[in-house]
Short mmCIF file of C-alpha atoms in Angstrom, two decimals:
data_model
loop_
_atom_site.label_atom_id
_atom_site.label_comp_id
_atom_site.label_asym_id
_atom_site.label_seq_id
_atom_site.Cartn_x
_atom_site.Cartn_y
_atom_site.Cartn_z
CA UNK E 1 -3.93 -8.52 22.38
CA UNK E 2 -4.33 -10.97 19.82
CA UNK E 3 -3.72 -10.51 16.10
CA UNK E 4 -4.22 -11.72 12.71
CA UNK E 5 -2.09 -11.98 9.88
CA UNK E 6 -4.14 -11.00 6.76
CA UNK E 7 -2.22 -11.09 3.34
CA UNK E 8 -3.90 -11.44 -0.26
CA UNK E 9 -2.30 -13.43 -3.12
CA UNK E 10 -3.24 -14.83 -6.61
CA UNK E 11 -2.29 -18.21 -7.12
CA UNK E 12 1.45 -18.49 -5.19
CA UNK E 13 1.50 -19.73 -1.77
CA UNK E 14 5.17 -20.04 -1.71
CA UNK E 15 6.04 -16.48 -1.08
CA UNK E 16 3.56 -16.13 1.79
CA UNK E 17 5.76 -19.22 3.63
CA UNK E 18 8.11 -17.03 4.96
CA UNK E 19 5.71 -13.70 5.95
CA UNK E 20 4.12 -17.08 8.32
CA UNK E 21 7.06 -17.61 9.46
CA UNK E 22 7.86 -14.31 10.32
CA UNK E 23 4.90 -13.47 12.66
CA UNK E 24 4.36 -17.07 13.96
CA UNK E 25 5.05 -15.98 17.67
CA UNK E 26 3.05 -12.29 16.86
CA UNK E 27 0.19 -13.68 14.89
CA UNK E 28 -2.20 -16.08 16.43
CA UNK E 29 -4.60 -16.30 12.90
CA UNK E 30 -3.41 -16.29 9.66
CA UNK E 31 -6.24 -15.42 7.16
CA UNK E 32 -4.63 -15.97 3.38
CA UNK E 33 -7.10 -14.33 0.44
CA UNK E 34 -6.42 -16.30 -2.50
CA UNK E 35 -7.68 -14.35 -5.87
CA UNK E 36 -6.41 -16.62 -8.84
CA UNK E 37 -8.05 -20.02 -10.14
CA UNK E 38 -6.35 -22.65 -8.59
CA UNK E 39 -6.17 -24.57 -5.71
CA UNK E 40 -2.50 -23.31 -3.75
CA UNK E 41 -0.73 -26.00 -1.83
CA UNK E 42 -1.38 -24.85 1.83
CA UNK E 43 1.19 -24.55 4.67
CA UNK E 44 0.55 -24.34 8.56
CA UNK E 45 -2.45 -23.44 10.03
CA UNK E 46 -3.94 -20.73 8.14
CA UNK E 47 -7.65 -20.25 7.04
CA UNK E 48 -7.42 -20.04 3.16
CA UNK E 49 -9.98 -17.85 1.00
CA UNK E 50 -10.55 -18.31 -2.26
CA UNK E 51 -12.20 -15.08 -4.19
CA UNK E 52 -12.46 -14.66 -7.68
CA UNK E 53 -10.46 -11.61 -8.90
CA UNK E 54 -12.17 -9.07 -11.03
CA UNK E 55 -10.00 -5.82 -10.86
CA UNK E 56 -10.45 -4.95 -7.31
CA UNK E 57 -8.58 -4.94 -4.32
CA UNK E 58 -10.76 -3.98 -1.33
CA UNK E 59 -13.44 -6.66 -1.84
CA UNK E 60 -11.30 -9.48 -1.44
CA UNK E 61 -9.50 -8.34 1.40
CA UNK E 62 -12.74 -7.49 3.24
CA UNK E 63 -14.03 -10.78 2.80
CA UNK E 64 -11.01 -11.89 4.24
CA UNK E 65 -11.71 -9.60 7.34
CA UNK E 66 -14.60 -11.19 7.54
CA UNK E 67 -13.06 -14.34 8.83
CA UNK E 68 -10.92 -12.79 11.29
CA UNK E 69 -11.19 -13.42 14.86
CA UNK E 70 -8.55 -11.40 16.60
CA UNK E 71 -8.62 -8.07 18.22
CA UNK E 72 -6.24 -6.37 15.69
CA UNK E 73 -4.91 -7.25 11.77
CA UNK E 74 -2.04 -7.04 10.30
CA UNK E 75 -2.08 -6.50 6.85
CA UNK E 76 1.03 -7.43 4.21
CA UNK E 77 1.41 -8.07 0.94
CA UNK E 78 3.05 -11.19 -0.60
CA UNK E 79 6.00 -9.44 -1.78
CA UNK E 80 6.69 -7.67 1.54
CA UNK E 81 8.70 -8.65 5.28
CA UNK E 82 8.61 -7.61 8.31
CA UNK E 83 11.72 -7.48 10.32
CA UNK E 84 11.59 -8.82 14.22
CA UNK E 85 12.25 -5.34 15.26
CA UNK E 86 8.93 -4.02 13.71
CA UNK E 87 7.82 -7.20 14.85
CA UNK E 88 8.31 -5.94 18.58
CA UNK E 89 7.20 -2.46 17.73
CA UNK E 90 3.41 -4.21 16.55
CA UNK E 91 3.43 -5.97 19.68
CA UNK E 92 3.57 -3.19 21.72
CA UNK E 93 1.55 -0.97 19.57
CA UNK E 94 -1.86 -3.04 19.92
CA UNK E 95 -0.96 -2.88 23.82
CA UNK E 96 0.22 0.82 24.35
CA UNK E 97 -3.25 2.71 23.93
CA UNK E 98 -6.77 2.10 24.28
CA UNK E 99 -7.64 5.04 22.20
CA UNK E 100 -6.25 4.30 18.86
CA UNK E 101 -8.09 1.89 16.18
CA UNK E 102 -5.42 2.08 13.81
CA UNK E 103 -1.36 2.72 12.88
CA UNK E 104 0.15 4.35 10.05
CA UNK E 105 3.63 2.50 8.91
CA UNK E 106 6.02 3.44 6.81
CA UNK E 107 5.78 1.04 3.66
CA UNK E 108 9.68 1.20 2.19
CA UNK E 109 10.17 0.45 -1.08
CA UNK E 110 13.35 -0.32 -2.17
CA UNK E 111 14.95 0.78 -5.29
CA UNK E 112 17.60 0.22 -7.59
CA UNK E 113 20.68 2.38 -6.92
CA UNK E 114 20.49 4.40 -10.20
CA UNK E 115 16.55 4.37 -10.25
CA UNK E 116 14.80 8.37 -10.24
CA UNK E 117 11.87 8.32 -8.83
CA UNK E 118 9.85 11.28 -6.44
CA UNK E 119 10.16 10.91 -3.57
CA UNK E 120 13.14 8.46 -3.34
CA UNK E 121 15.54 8.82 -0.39
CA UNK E 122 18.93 6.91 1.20
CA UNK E 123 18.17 4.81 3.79
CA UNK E 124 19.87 2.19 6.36
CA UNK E 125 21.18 -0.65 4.59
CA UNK E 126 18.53 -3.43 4.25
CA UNK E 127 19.78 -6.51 2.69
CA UNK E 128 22.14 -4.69 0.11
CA UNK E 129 19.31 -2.32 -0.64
CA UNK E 130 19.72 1.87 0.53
CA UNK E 131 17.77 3.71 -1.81
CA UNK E 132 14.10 3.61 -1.30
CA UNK E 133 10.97 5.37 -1.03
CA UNK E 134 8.92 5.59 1.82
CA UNK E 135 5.18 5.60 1.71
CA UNK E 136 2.49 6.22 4.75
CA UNK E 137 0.20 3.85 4.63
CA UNK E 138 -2.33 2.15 7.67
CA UNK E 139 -1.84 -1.84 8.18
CA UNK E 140 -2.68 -2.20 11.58
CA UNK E 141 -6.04 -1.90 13.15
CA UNK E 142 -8.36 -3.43 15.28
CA UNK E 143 -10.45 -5.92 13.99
CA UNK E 144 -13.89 -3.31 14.05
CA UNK E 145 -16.85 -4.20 11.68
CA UNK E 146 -16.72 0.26 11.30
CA UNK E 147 -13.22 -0.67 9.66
CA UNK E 148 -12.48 -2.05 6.06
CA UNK E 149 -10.97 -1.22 2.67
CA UNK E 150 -12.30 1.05 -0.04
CA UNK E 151 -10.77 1.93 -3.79
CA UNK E 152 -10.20 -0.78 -6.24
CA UNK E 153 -6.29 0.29 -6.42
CA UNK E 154 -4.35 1.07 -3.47
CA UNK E 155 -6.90 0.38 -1.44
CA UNK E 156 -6.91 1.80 1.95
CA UNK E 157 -9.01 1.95 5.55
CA UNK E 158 -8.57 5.82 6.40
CA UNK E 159 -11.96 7.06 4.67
CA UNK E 160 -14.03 3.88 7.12
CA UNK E 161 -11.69 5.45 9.67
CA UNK E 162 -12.94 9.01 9.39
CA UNK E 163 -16.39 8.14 8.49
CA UNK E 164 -17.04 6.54 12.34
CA UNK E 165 -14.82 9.17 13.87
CA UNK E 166 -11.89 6.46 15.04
CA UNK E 167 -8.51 7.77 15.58
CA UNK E 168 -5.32 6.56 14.10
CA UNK E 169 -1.89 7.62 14.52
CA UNK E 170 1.38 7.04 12.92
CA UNK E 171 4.19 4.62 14.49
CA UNK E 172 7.88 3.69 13.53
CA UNK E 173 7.29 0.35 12.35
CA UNK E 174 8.72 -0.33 8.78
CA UNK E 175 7.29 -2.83 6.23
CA UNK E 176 9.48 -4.01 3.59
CA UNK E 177 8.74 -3.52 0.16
CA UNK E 178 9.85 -5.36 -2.74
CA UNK E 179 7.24 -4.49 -5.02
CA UNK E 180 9.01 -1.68 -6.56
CA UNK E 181 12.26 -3.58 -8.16
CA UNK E 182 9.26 -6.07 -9.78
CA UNK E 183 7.21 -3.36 -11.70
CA UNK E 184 8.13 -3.07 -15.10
CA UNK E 185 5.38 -6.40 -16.11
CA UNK E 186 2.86 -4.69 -13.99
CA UNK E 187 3.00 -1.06 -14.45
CA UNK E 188 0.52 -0.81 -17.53
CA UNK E 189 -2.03 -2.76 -15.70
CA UNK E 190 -1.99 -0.53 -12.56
CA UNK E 191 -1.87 2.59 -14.68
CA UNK E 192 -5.01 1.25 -15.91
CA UNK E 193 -6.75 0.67 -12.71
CA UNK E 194 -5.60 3.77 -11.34
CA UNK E 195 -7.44 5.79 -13.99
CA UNK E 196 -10.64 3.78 -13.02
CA UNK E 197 -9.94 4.80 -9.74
CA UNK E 198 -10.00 8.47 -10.50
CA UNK E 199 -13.06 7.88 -13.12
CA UNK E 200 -15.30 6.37 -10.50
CA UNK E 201 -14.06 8.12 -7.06
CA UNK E 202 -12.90 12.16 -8.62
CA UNK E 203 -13.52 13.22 -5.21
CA UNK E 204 -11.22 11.15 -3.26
CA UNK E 205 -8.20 13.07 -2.08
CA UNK E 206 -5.40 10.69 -3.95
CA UNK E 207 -7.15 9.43 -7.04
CA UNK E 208 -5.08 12.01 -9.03
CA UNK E 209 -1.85 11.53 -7.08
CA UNK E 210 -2.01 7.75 -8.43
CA UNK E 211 -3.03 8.27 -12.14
CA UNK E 212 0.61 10.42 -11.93
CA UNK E 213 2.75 7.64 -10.09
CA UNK E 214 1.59 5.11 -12.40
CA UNK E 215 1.56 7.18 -15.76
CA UNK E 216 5.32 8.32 -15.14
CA UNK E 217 6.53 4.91 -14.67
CA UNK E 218 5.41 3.86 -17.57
CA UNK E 219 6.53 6.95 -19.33
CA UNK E 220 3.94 8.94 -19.92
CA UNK E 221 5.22 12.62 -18.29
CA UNK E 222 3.07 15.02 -20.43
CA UNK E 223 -0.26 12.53 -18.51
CA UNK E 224 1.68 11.93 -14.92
CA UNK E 225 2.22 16.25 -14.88
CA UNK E 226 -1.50 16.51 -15.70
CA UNK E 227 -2.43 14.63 -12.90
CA UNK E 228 -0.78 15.97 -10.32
CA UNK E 229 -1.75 19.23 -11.81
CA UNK E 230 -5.10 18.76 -11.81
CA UNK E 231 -4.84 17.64 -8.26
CA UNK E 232 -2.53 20.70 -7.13
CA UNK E 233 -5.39 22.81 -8.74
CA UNK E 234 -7.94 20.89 -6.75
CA UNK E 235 -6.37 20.84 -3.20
CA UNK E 236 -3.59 23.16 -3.40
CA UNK E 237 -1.44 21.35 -1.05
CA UNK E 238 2.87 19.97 -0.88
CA UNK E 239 1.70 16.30 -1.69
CA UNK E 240 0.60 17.51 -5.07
CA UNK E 241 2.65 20.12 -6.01
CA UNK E 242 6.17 18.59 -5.13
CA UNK E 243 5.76 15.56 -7.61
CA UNK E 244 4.26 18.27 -10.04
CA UNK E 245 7.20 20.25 -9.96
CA UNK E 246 9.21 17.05 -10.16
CA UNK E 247 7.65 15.76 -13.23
CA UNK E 248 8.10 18.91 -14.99
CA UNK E 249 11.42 19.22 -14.21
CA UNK E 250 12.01 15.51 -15.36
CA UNK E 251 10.24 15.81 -18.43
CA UNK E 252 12.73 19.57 -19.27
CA UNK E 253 15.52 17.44 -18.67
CA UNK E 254 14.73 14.70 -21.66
CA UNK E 255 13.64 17.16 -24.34
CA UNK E 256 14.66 20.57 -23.40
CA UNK E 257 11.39 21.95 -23.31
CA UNK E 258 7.50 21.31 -21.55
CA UNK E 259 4.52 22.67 -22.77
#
C-alpha cells in the first residue's frame, strides 16, 4: 500500500529534513504545507504547498490532502519523529485489514523531569527523555475524499470519520513529540485559539477539554477548572472529571484554598 507523508510548517524547511529522511523507504509522496510568507529552500522530492495562514489548522492541511496520491497519509508535525520501529508497525498497519480507514497513535510528549502536568506518566527512555504524556490522536488513514480535518486548533479527522460511518481503531505505534518542552512562546496564542474553538464549535465533545489544557499552562487555574467543569457538567464522563479534580487540587496546593 502506498503512502504519503503529509506534514505542515510555517516558514522552516530545515526541521522537516530529517522527518524525510525518516520515512524515505515508507513514504512514496511527500506533500509539505507551507503556511508562512516565504519561499523555503526545498529538499528531495517533495510537492511543496504554499497556503496563507490565517488562524486555522484544518484548511491548510486539507488542501494539502488534496494533492495526495497514495492510498494512505501519514500525518506529522515538524517538531515530531518517528522511530523505525513505528516505522514497521505503519507498514504493516495499512496492509493488515481491509476494514479499517484509519489508526489512532499514541502522540508522546515528552516532558521535563520536574514538569506537573495531567496526565503525565514515566515512560521508556527516549533520547534522555522518561517523563511524558501520552495523547490519542488519528494520523493514519486512507487517502478517502469522506476523510479530512475539522477545528481550527487541534484539528482532527474522527468527526469526517463518524459522519460516513468508517471505522478506525487504535494501534501501538508511537509518534514523538517535542512540542511540549517548546511551549512557553506559544502557549498564549493557543489558549487563544482554543477559546475560538469552543466559541464557534460548543458542541464538539473536546472544545472545553482544550480551553483547560491551554489556560493552565499559562496559569490561569481558576479558567482551566471552569472548563473542564463545564465540560464534566456537560458529558459527565473520566476525561473531564480527572483533569477537573486535578486542577483543583493543583490550584489548593498554591494558595490553600479554591473557591
Amino acid at each position: 500500500m502506498s503512502i504519503a507523508l503529509l506534514v505542515m510548517i510555517k516558514n522552516e524547511f530545515k526541521p522537516v529534513k530529517d522527518i524525510i529522511k525518516a520515512v524515505d523507504n515508507v513514504c512514496e509522496e511527500k506533500i509539505i504545507v507551507v503556511t508562512g510568507n516565504k519561499r523555503v529552500k526545498e529538499s528531495g522530492e517533495c510537492k511543496i504547498l504554499y497556503f496563507p495562514w490565517h488562524d486555522d489548522y484544518s484548511t491548510p492541511l486539507n488542501a494539502g490532502l488534496r494533492l495526495c496520491k497514495s492510498k494512505w497519509v501519514l500525518r506529522l508535525d515538524s517538531d515530531e519523529e518517528i522511530d523505525e520501529i513505528n516505522l514497521k508497525r505503519v507498514e504493516k498497519a495499512v496492509n493488515l485489514r481491509d476494514d479499517v480507514w484509519a489508526y489512532q497513535v499514541s502522540q508522546r510528549g515528552y516532558l521535563p523531569e520536574k514538569r506537573v502536568e495531567f496526565g503525565v506518566k514515566k515512560v521508556e527512555n527516549y533520547k534522555g527523555y522518561t517523563n511524558a504524556v501520552d495523547d490519542g490522536c488519528i494520523r493514519l488513514f486512507r487517502n478517502d475524499p469522506r476523510v479530512f480535518f475539522q477545528y481550527n486548533t487541534h484539528e482532527t479527522i474522527y468527526e469526517s470519520l463518524k459522519r460516513a460511518n468508517l471505522r478506525y481503531v487504535k494501534s501501538n505505534i508511537v509518534i514523538h513529540h517535542w512540542g511540549k518542552l517548546n511551549m512557553k512562546d506559544k502557549a498564549p496564542y493557543y489558549y487563544e485559539l482554543a477559546k475560538d474553538r469552543l466559541r464557534r464549535y460548543p458542541e464538539e465533545y473536546q472544545s472545553y477539554y482544550y480551553v483547560g489544557v491551554s489556560a493552565e499552562f499559562i496559569g490561569k487555574l481558576e479558567e482551566s477548572y471552569e472548563a473542564f467543569k463545564a465540560g464534566y457538567e456537560k458529558y459527565k464522563t473520566e476525561y473531564y472529571r480527572r483533569p477537573m479534580e486535578f486542577i483543583k487540587e493543583k490550584r489548593r496546593r498554591s494558595n490553600g484554598r479554591f473557591n
